[in-house]
PDB file of C-alpha atoms and ligand atoms in Angstrom:
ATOM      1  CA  UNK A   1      -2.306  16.900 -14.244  1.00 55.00           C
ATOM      2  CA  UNK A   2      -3.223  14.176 -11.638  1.00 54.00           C
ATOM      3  CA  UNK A   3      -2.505  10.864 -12.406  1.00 59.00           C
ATOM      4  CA  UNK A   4      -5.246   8.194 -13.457  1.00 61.00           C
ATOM      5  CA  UNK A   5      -6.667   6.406 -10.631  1.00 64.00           C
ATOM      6  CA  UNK A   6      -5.064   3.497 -12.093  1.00 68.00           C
ATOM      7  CA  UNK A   7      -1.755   4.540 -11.483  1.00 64.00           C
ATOM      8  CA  UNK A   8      -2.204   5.849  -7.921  1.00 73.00           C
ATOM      9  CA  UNK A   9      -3.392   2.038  -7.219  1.00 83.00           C
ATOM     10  CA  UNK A  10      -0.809   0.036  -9.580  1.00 93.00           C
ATOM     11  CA  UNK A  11       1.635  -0.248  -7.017  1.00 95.00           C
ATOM     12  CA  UNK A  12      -0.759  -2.291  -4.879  1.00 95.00           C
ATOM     13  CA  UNK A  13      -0.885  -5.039  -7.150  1.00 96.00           C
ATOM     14  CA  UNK A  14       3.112  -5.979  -7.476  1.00 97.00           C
ATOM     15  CA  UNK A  15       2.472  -5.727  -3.331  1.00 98.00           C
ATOM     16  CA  UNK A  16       4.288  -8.850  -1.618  1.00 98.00           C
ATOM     17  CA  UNK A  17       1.521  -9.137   0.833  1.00 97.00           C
ATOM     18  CA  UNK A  18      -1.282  -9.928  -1.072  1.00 95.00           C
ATOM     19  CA  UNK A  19      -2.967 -12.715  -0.040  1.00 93.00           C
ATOM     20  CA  UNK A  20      -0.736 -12.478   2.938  1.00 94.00           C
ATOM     21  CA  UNK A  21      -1.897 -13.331   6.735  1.00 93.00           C
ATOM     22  CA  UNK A  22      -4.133 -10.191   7.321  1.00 94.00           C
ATOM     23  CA  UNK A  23      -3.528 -10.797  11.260  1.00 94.00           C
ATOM     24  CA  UNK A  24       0.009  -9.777  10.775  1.00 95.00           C
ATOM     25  CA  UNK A  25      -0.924  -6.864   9.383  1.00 97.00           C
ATOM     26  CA  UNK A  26      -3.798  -5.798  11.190  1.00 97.00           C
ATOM     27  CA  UNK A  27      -2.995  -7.242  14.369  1.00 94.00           C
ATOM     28  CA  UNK A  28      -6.227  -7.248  16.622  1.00 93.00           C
ATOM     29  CA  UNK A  29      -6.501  -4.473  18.920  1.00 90.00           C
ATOM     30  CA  UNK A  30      -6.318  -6.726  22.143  1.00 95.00           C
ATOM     31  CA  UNK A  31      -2.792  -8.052  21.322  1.00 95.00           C
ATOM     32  CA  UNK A  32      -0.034  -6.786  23.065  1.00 95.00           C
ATOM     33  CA  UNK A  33       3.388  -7.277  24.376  1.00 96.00           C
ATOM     34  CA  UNK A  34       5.462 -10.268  22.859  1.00 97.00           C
ATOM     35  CA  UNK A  35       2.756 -11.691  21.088  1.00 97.00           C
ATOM     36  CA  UNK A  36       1.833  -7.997  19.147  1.00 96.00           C
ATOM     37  CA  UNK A  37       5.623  -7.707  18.868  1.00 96.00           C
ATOM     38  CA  UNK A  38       6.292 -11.014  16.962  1.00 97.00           C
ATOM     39  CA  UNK A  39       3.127 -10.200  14.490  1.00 96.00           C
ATOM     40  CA  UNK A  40       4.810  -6.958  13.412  1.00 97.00           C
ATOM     41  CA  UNK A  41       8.057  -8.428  12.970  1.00 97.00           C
ATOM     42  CA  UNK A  42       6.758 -10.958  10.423  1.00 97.00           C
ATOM     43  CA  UNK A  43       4.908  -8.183   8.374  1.00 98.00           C
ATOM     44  CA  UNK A  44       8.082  -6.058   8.924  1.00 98.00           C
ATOM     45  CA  UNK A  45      10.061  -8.814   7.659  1.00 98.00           C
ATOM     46  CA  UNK A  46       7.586  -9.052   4.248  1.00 98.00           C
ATOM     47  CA  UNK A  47       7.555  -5.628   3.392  1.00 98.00           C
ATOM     48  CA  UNK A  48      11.736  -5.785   3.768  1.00 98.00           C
ATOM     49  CA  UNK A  49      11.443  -7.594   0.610  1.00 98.00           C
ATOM     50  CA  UNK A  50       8.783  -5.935  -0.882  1.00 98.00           C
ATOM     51  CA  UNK A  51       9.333  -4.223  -4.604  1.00 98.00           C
ATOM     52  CA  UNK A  52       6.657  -1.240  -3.680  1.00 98.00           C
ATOM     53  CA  UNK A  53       7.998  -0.540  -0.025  1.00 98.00           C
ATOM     54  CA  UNK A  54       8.575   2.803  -1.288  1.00 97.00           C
ATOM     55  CA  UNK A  55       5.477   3.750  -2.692  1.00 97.00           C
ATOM     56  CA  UNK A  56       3.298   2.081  -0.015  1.00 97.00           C
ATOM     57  CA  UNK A  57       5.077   4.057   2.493  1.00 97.00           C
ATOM     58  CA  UNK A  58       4.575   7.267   1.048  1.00 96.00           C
ATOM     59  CA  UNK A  59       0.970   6.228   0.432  1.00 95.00           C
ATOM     60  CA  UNK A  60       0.322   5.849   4.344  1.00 96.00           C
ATOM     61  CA  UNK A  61       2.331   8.735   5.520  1.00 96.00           C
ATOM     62  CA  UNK A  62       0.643  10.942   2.842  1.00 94.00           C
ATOM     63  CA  UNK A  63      -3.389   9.668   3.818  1.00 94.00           C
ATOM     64  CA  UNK A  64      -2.508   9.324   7.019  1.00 95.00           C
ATOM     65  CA  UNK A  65      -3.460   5.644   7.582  1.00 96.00           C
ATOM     66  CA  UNK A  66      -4.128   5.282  11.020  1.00 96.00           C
ATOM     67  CA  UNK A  67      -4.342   1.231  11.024  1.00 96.00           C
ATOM     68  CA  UNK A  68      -2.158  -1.517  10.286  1.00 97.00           C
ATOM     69  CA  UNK A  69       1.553  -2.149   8.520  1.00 98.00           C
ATOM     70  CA  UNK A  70       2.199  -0.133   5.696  1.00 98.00           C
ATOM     71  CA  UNK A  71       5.585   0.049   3.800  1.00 98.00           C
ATOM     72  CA  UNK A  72       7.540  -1.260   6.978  1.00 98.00           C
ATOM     73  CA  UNK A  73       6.071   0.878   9.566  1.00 98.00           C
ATOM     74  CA  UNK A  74       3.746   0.729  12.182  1.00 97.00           C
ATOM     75  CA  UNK A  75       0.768   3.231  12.844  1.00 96.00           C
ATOM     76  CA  UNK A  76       2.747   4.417  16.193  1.00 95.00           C
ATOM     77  CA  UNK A  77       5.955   4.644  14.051  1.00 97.00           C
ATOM     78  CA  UNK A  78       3.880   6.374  10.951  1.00 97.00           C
ATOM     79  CA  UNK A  79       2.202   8.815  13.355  1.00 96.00           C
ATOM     80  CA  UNK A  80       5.902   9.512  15.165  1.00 96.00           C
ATOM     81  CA  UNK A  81       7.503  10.123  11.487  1.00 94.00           C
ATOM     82  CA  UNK A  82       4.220  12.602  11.107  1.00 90.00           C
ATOM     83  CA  UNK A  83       5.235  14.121  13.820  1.00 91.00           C
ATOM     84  CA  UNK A  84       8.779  14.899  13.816  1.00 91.00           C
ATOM     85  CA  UNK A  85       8.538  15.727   9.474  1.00 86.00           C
ATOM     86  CA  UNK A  86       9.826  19.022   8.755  1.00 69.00           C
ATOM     87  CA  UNK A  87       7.141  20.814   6.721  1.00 59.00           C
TER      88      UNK A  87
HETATM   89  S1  LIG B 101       5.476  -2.677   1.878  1.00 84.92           S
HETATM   90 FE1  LIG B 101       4.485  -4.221   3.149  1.00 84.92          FE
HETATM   91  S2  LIG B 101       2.382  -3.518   3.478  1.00 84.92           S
HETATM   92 FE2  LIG B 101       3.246  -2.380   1.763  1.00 84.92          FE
HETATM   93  S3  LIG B 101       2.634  -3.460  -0.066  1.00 84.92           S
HETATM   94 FE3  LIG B 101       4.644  -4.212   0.503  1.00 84.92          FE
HETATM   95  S4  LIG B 101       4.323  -5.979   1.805  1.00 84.92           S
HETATM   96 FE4  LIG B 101       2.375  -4.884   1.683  1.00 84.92          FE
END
C-alpha cells in the first residue's frame, strides 16, 4: 500500500532550511567559480545538521531533481551518484 501523500511530504516540514536563503540553494545559473563554490558550502553546511538529510536525499536521487541542494548534494554530485548506482 502506498503511503498517504502526507507522509511522503512530512519530512519537509522538520527541514532545517525552511525559510532559509533560497540563493544558497538555488544558486543562479550565472554564478560560478568561488562565488558558486562558497553558496554551496553554506547550504552544504545546513543540511550537515539537518534531522531529514536522509530522507531528502533519497527524495532527490529517487525523482531525479535536476536543480538545486538537496540532502547535502549538488545536482552534478546527484546526477554522478545516478550514474555510478548499481541497479
Ligand atoms: S537536507 Fe538540506 S535541503 Fe534537505 S531538507 Fe535538510 S536542509 Fe533542506
Amino acid at each position: 500500500m502506498l503511503p498517504a501523500h502526507s507522509e511522503l511530504w512530512d519530512w519537509q516540514l522538520r527541514a532545517r532550511c525552511r525559510g532559509a536563503d533560497s540563493t544558497m540553494f538555488y544558486p543562479p545559473e550565472n554564478t560560478r567559480g568561488p562565488v558558486r563554490m562558497r553558496l554551496e558550502f553554506l547550504a552544504k553546511d545546513v543540511c550537515w545538521q539537518c534531522p531529514v538529510l536522509q530522507e531528502c536525499r533519497e527524495h532527490a536521487l529517487r525523482t531525479r531533481e535536476p536543480y538545486g541542494i538537496w540532502g547535502g548534494m549538488t545536482a552534478k554530485e546527484r546526477a554522478l551518484a545516478d550514474h555510478y548506482a548499481v541497479s
